[in-house]
mmCIF file of C-alpha atoms in Angstrom:
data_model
loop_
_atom_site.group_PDB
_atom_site.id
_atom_site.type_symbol
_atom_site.label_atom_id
_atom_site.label_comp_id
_atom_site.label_asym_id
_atom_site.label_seq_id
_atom_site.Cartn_x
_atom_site.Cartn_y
_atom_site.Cartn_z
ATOM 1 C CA UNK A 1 0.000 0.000 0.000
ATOM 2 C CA UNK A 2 1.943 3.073 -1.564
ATOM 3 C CA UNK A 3 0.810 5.532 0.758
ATOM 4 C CA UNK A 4 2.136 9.557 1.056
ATOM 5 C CA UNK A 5 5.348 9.154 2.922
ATOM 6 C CA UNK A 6 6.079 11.779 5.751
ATOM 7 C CA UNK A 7 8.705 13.881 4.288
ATOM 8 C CA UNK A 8 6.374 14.648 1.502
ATOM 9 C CA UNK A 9 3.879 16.024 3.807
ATOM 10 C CA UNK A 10 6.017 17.495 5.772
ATOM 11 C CA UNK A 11 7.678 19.533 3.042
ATOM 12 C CA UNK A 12 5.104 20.020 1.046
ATOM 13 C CA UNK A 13 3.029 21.489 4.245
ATOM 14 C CA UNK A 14 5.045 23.549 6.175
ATOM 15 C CA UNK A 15 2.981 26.333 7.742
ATOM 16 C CA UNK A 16 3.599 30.132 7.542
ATOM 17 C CA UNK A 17 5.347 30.980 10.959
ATOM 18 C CA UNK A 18 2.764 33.951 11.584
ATOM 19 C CA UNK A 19 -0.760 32.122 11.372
ATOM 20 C CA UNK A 20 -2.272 30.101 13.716
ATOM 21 C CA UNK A 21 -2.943 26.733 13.950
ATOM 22 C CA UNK A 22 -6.617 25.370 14.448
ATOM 23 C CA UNK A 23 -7.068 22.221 16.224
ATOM 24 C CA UNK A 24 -10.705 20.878 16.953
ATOM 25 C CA UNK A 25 -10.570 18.099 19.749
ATOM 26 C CA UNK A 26 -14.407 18.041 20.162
ATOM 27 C CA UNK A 27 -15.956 14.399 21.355
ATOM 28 C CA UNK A 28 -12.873 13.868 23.243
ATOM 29 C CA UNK A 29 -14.808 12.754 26.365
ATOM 30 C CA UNK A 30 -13.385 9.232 27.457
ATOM 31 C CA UNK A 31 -11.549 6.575 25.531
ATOM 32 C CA UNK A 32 -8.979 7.134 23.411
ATOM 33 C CA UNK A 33 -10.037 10.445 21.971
ATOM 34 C CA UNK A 34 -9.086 11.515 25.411
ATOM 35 C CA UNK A 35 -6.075 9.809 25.815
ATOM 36 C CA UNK A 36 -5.306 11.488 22.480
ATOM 37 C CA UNK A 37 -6.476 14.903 23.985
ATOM 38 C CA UNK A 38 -4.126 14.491 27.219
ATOM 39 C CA UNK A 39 -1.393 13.934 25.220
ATOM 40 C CA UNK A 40 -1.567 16.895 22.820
ATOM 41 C CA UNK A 41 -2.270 18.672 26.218
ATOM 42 C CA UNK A 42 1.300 17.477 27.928
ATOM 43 C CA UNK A 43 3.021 18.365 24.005
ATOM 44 C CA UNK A 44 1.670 22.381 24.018
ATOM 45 C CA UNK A 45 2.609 22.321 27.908
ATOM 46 C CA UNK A 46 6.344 21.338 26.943
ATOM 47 C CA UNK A 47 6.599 23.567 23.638
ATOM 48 C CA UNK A 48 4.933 26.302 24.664
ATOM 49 C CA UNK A 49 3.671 26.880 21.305
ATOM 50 C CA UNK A 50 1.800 30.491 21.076
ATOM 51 C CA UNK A 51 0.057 29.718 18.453
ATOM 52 C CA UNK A 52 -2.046 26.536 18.664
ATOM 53 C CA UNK A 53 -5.498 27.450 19.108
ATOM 54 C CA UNK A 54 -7.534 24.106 20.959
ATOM 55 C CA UNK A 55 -11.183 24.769 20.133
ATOM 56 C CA UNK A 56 -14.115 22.030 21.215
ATOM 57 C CA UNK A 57 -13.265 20.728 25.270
ATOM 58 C CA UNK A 58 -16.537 19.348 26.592
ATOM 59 C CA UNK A 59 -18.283 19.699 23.428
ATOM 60 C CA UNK A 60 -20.270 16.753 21.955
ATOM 61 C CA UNK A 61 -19.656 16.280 18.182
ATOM 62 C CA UNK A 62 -23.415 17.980 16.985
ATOM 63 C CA UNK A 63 -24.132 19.733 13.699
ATOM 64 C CA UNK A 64 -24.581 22.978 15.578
ATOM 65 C CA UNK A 65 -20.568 22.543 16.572
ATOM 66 C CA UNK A 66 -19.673 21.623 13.304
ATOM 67 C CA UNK A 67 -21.080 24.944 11.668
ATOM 68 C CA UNK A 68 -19.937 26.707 14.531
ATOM 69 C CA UNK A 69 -16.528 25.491 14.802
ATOM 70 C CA UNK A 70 -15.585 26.879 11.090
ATOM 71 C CA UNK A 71 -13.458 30.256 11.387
ATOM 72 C CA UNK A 72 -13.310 32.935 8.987
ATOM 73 C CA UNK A 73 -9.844 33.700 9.720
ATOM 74 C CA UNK A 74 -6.224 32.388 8.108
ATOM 75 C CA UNK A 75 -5.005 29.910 9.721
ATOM 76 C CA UNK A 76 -1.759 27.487 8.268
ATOM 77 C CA UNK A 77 -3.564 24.377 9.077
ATOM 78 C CA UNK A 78 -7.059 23.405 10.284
ATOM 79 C CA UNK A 79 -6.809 20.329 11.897
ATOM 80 C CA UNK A 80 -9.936 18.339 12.832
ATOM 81 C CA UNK A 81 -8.947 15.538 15.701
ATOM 82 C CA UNK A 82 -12.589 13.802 15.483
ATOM 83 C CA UNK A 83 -13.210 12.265 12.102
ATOM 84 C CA UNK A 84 -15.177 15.106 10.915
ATOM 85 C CA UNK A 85 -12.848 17.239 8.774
ATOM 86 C CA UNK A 86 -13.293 21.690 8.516
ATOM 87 C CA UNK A 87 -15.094 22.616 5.130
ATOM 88 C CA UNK A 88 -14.998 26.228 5.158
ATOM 89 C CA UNK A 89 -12.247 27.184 7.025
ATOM 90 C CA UNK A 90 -8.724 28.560 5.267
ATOM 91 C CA UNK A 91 -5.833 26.728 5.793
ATOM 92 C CA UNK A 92 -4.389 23.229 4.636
ATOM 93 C CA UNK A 93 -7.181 21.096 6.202
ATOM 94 C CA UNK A 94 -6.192 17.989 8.049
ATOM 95 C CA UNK A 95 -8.195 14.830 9.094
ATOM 96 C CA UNK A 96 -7.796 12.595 11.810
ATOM 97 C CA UNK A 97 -10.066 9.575 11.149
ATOM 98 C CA UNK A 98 -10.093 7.579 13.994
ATOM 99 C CA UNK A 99 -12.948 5.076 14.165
ATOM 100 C CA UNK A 100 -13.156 1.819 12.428
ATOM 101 C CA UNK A 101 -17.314 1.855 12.138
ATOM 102 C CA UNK A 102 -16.960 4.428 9.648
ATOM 103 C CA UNK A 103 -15.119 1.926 7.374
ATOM 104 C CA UNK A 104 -16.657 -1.208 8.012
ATOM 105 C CA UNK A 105 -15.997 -3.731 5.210
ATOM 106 C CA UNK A 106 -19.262 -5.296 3.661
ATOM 107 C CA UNK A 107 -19.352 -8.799 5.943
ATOM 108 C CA UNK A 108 -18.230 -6.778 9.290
ATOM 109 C CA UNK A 109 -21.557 -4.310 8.160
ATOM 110 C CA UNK A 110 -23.952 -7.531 7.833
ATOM 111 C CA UNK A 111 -22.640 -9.039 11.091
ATOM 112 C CA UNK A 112 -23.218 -5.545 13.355
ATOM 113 C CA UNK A 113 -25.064 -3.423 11.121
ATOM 114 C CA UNK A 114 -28.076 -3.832 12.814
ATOM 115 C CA UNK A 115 -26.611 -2.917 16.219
ATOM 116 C CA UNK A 116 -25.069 0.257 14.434
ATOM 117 C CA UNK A 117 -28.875 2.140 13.209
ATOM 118 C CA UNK A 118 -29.441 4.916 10.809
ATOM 119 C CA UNK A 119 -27.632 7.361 12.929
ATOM 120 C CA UNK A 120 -24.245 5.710 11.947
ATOM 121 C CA UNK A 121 -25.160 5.895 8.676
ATOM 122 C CA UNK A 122 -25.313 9.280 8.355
ATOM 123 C CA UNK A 123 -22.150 9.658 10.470
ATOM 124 C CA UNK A 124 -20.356 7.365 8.318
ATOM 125 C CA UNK A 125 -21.488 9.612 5.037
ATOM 126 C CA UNK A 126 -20.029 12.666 6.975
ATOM 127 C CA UNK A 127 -17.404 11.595 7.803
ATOM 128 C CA UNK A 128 -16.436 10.220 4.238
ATOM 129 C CA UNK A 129 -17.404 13.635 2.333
ATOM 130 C CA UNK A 130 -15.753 15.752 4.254
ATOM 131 C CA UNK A 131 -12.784 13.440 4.319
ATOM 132 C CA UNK A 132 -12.917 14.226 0.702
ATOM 133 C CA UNK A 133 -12.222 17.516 1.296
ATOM 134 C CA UNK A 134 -9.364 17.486 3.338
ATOM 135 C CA UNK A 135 -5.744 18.288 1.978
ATOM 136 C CA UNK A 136 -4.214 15.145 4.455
ATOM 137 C CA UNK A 137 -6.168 11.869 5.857
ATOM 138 C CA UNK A 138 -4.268 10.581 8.740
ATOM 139 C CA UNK A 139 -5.166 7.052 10.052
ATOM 140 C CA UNK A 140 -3.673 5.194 12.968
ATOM 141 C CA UNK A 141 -2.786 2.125 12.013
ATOM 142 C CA UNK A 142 -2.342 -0.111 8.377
ATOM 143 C CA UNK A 143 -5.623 -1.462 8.994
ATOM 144 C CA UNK A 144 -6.906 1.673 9.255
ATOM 145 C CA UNK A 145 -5.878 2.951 6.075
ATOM 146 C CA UNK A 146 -6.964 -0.498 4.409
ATOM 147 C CA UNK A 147 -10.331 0.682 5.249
ATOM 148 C CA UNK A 148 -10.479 3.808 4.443
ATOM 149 C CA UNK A 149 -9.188 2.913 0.410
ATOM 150 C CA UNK A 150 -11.345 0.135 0.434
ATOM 151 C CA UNK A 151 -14.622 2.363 1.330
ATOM 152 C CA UNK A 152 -12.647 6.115 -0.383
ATOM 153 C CA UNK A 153 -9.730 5.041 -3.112
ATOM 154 C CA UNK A 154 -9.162 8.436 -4.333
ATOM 155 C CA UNK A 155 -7.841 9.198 -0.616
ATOM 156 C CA UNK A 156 -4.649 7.666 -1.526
ATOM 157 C CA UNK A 157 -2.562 10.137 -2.356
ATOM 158 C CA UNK A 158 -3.202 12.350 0.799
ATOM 159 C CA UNK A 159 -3.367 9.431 3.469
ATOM 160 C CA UNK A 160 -0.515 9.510 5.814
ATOM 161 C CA UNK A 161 -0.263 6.438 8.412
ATOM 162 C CA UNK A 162 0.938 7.811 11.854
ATOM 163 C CA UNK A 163 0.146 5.700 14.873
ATOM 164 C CA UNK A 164 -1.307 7.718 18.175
ATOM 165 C CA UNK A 165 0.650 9.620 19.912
ATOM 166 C CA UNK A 166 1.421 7.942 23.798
ATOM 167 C CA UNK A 167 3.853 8.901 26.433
ATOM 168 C CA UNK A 168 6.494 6.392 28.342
ATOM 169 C CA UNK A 169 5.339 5.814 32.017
ATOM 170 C CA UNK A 170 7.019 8.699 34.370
ATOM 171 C CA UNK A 171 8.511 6.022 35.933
ATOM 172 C CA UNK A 172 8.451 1.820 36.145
ATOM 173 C CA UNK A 173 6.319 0.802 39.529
ATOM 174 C CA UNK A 174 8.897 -0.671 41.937
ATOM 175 C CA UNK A 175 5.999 -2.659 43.327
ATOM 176 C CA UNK A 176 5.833 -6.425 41.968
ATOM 177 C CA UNK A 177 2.928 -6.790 40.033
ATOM 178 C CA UNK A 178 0.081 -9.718 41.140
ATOM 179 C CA UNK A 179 1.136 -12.486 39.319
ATOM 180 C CA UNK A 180 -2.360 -14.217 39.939
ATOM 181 C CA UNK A 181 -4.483 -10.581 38.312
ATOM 182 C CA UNK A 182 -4.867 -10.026 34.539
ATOM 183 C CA UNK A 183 -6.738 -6.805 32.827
ATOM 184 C CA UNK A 184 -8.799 -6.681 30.098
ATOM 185 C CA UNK A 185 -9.469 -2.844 29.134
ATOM 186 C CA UNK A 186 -12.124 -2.887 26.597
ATOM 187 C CA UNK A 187 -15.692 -0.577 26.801
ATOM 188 C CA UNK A 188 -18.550 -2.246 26.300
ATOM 189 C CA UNK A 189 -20.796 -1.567 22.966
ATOM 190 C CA UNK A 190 -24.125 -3.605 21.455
ATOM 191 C CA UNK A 191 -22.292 -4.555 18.785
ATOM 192 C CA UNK A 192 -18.852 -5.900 19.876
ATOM 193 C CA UNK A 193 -20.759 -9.284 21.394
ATOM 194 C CA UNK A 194 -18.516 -9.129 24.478
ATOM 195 C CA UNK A 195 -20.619 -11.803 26.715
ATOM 196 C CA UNK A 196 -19.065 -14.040 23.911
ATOM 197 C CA UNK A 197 -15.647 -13.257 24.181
ATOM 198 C CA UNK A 198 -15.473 -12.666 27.793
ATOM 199 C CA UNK A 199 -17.037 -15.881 28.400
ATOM 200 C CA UNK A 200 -14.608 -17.509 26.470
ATOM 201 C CA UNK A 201 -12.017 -15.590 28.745
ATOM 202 C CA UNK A 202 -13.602 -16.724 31.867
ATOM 203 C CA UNK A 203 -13.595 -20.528 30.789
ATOM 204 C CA UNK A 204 -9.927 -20.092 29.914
ATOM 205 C CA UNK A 205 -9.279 -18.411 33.625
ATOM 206 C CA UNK A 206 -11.095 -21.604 35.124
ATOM 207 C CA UNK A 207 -9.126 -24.030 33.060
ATOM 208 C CA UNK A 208 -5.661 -22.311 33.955
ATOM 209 C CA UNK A 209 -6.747 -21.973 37.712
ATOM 210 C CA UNK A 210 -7.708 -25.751 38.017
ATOM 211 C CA UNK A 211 -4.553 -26.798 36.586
ATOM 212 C CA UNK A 212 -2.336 -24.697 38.141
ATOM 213 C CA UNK A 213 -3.986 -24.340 41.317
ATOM 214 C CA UNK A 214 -3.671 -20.198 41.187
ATOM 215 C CA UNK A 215 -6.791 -18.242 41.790
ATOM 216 C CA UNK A 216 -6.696 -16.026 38.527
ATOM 217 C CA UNK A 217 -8.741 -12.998 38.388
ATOM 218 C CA UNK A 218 -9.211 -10.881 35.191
ATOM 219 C CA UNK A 219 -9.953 -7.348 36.059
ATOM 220 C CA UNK A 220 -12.941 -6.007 33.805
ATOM 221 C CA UNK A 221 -13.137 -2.077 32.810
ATOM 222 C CA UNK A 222 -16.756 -2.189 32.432
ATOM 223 C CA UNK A 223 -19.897 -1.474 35.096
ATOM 224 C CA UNK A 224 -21.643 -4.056 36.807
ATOM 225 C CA UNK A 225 -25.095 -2.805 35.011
ATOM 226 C CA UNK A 226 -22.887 -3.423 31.750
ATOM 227 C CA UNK A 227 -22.415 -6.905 32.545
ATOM 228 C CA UNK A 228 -25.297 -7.166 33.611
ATOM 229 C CA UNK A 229 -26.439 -6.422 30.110
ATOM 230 C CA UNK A 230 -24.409 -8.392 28.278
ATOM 231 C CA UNK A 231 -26.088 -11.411 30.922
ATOM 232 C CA UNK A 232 -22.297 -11.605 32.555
ATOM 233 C CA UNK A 233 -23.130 -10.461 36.128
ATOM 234 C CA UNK A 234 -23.423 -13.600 38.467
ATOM 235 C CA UNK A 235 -22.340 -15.863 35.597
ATOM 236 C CA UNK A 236 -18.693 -16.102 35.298
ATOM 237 C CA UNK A 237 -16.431 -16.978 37.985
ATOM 238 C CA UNK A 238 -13.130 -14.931 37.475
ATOM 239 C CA UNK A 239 -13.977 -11.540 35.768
ATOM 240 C CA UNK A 240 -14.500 -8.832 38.496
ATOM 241 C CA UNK A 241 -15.777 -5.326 36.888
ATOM 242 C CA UNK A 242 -14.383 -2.379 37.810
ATOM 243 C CA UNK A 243 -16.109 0.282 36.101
ATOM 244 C CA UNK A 244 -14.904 2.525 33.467
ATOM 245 C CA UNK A 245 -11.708 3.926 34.721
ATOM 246 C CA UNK A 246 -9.752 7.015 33.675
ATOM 247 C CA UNK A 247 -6.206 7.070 32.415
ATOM 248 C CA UNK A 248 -4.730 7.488 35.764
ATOM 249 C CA UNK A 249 -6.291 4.739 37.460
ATOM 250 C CA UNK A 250 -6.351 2.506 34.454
ATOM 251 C CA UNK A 251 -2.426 2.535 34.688
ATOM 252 C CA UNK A 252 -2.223 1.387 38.201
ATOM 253 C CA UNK A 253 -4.541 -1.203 37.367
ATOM 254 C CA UNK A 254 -1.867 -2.243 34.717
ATOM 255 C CA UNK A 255 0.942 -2.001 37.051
ATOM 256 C CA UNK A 256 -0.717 -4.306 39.240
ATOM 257 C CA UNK A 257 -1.243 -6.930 36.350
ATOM 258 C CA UNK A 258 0.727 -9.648 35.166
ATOM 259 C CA UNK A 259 -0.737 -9.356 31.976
ATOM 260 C CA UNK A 260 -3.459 -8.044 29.749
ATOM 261 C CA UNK A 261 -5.781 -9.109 27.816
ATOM 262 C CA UNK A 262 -7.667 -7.299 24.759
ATOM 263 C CA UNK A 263 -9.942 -9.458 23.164
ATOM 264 C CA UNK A 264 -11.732 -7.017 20.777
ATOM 265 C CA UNK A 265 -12.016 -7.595 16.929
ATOM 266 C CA UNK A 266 -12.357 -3.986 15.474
ATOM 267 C CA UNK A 267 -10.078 -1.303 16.268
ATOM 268 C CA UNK A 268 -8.327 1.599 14.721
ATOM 269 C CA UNK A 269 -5.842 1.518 17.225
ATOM 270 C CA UNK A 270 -6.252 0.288 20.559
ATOM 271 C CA UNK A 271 -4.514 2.696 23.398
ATOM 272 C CA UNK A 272 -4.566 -0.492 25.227
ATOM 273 C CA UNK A 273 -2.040 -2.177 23.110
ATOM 274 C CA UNK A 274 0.204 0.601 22.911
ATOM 275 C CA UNK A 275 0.237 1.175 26.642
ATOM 276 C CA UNK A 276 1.260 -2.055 27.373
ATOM 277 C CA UNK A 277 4.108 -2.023 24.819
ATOM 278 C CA UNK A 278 5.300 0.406 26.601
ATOM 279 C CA UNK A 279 5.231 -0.852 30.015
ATOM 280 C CA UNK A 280 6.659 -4.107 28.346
ATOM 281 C CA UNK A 281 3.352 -5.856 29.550
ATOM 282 C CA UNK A 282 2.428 -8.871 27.538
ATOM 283 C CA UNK A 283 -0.677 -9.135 25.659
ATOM 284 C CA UNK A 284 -2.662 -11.659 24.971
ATOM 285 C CA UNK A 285 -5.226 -10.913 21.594
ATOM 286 C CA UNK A 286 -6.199 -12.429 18.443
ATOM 287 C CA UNK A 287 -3.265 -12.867 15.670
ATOM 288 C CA UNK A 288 -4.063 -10.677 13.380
ATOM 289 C CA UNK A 289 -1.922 -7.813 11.188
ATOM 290 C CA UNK A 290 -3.540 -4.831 13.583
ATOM 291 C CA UNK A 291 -2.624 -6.362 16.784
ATOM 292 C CA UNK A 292 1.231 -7.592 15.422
ATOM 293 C CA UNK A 293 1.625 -3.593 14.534
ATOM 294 C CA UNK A 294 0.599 -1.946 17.412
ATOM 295 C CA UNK A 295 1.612 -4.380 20.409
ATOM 296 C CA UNK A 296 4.416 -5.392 18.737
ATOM 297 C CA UNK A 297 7.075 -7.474 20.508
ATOM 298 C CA UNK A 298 4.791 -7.880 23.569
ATOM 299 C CA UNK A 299 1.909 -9.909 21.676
ATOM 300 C CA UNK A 300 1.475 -12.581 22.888
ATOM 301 C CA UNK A 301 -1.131 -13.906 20.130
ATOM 302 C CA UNK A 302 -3.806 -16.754 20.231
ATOM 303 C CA UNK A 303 -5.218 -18.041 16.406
ATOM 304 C CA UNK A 304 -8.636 -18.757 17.490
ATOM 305 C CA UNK A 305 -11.279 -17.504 19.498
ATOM 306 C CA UNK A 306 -11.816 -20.937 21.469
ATOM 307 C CA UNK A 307 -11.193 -20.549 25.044
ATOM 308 C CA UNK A 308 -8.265 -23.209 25.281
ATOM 309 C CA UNK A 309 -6.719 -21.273 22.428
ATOM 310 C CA UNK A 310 -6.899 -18.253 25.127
ATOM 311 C CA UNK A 311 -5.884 -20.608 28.073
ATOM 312 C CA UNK A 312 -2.501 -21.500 26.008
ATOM 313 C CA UNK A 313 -2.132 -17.512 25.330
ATOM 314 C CA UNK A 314 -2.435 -16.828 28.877
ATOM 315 C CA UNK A 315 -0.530 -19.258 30.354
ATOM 316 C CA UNK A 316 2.273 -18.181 27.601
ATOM 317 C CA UNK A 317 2.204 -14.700 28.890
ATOM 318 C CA UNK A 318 2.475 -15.256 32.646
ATOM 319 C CA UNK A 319 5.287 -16.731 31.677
ATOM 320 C CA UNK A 320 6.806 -14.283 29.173
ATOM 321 C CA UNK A 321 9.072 -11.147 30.468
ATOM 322 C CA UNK A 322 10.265 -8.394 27.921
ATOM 323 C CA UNK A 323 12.462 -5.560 27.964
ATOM 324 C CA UNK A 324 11.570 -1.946 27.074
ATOM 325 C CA UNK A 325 12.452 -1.052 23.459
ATOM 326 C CA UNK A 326 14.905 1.896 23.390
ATOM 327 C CA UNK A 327 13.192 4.068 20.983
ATOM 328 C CA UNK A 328 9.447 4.653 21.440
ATOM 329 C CA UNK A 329 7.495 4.069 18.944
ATOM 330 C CA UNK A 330 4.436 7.111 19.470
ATOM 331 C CA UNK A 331 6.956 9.289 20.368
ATOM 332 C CA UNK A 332 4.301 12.095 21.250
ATOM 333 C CA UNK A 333 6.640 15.227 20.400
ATOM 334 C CA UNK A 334 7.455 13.777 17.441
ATOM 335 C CA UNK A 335 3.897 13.139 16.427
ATOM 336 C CA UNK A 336 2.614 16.564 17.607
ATOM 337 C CA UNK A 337 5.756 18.540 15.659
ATOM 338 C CA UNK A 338 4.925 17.042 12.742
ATOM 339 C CA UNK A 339 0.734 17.425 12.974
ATOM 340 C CA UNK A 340 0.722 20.900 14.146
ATOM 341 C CA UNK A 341 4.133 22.302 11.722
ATOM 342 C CA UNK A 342 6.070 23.210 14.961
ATOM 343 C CA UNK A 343 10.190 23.043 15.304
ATOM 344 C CA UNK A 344 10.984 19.494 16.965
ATOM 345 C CA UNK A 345 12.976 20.264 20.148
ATOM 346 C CA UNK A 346 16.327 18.356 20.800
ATOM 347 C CA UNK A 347 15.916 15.591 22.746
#
């Protein structure tokens, strides 16, 4: 897949030093998006960069923000974080498209579609016509950009792969972690069919705890009325949920772990993935292209969703140790120099 390299976009879109840059972070609320936001947040806090202008905290993604959110001034680059890209406002207009539903292939679309409604229908034709419009697509991942030409072809020459930006950990926990607690950081949706997989996770749990004779526990970042839901509460014996947890507490969750475990089948990233590649925590999750990429050497990969396929995967990762790689791979200054056209400091 021959997609624009970075150098081109770099040189070809270097900003003029005296207009402002318009960034649109609206929707970033929980998940990723915020994750994403936090991160461009600790970037502008170490550059100091006058002239970033952050438009859209708190603001649900709404077609009365949309209109409102276009500027009649020059700006060098309007830059639209939440899959919706600018249509009206000057400046070299970048997209950040960030959510797989918007690209689902025609057999993912019969499987969920019906989960989905008309609303993400007329999200997903948004989000593709504006794309249109947009001087540079940016995509997380491979997969991600396999999508997006599959669904919008004539995006090719302006679609730049650049994987999320994400911080190292301040500092490695001198605590041990539990060797007997796993997480599994996923949010619950209708159309993910997570009473499947987690059930298949619990079984595997029970399987490794009878044979090794360790009480395993796999710490669940959903509610109890989720499970609930999803007819999990009271029917698994080793998945204890936690609620939806925020960035800070998710990572002492994940220092605590011995493991994680990410058992979702459509992503455009997956923070979770990356986070744990960075705290050299292994993961166990389907073996598949998108998962190789992002959790990289820490993958620790099952071929089928069958839950002694999972068992083995676990039972391989409690066992597995890695060491941090030296360079990180979502270096966030690096990312956030080259999105927003700002001087790279010296590390």
């Amino acid at each position: 897949m021959d997609v624009m390299n970075e150098s081109a976009v770099t040189g070809a879109m270097t900003p003029v030093a005296d207009r402002p840059v318009l960034v649109d972070c609206a929707g970033a609320r929980m998940g990723g998006a915020l994750r994403f936001l936090l991160e461009l947040d600790g970037h502008l806090a170490r550059s100091g960069h006058p002239n970033i202008r952050v438009i859209g905290r708190d603001q649900a993604i709404t077609p009365a923000w949309l209109a409102r959110r276009e500027r009649p001034g020059r700006f060098a680059r309007a830059i639209a974080l939440n899959n919706v890209g600018f249509t009206l406002t000057s400046g070299t207009r970048y997209v950040l498209l960030r959510n797989a539903l918007h690209f689902l292939r025609p057999a993912e679309l019969e499987r969920i579609g019906s989960w989905l409604g008309p609303r993400m229908s007329r999200q997903t034709r948004i989000v593709r016509q504006t794309a249109r419009r947009a001087d540079i697509v940016i995509v997380p991942a491979a997969s991600m950009a396999e999508r997006v030409l599959d669904a919008v072809p004539e995006l090719l020459s302006r679609l730049v792969i650049r994987p999320h930006p994400l911080s190292k950990p301040d500092h490695v926990s001198t605590r041990p972690c539990e060797p007997h607690l796993l997480l599994c950081p996923v949010l619950f949706s209708p159309w993910k069919s997570m009473a499947t997989v987690l059930h298949l996770v619990d079984q595997a749990v029970s399987a490794l705890a009878t044979e090794t004779g360790v009480d395993l526990q796999v710490i669940v970042t959903a509610t109890r009325e989720e499970a609930a839901a999803e007819g999990l509460d009271g029917h698994t014996r080793h998945l204890q949920f936690v609620g939806r947890l925020a960035p800070q507490e998710l990572a002492r969750y994940q220092n605590r772990c011995r493991a994680l475990i990410y058992p979702t089948r459509i992503e455009s990233f997956g923070y979770p993935l990356a986070e744990a590649r960075l705290a050299s925590v292994p993961v166990v999750a389907l073996d598949i292209a998108h998962n190789r990429d992002i959790a990289g050497p820490v993958l620790v990969p099952y071929q089928r969703e069958e839950a002694a396929e999972i068992a083995a995967a676990i039972h391989r990762a409690l066992n597995s140790t890695f060491a941090p790689e030296p360079v990180n791979p979502f270096d966030p200054d690096h990312y956030f120099s080259w999105l927003l056209g700002t001087p790279e400091k010296a590390a």
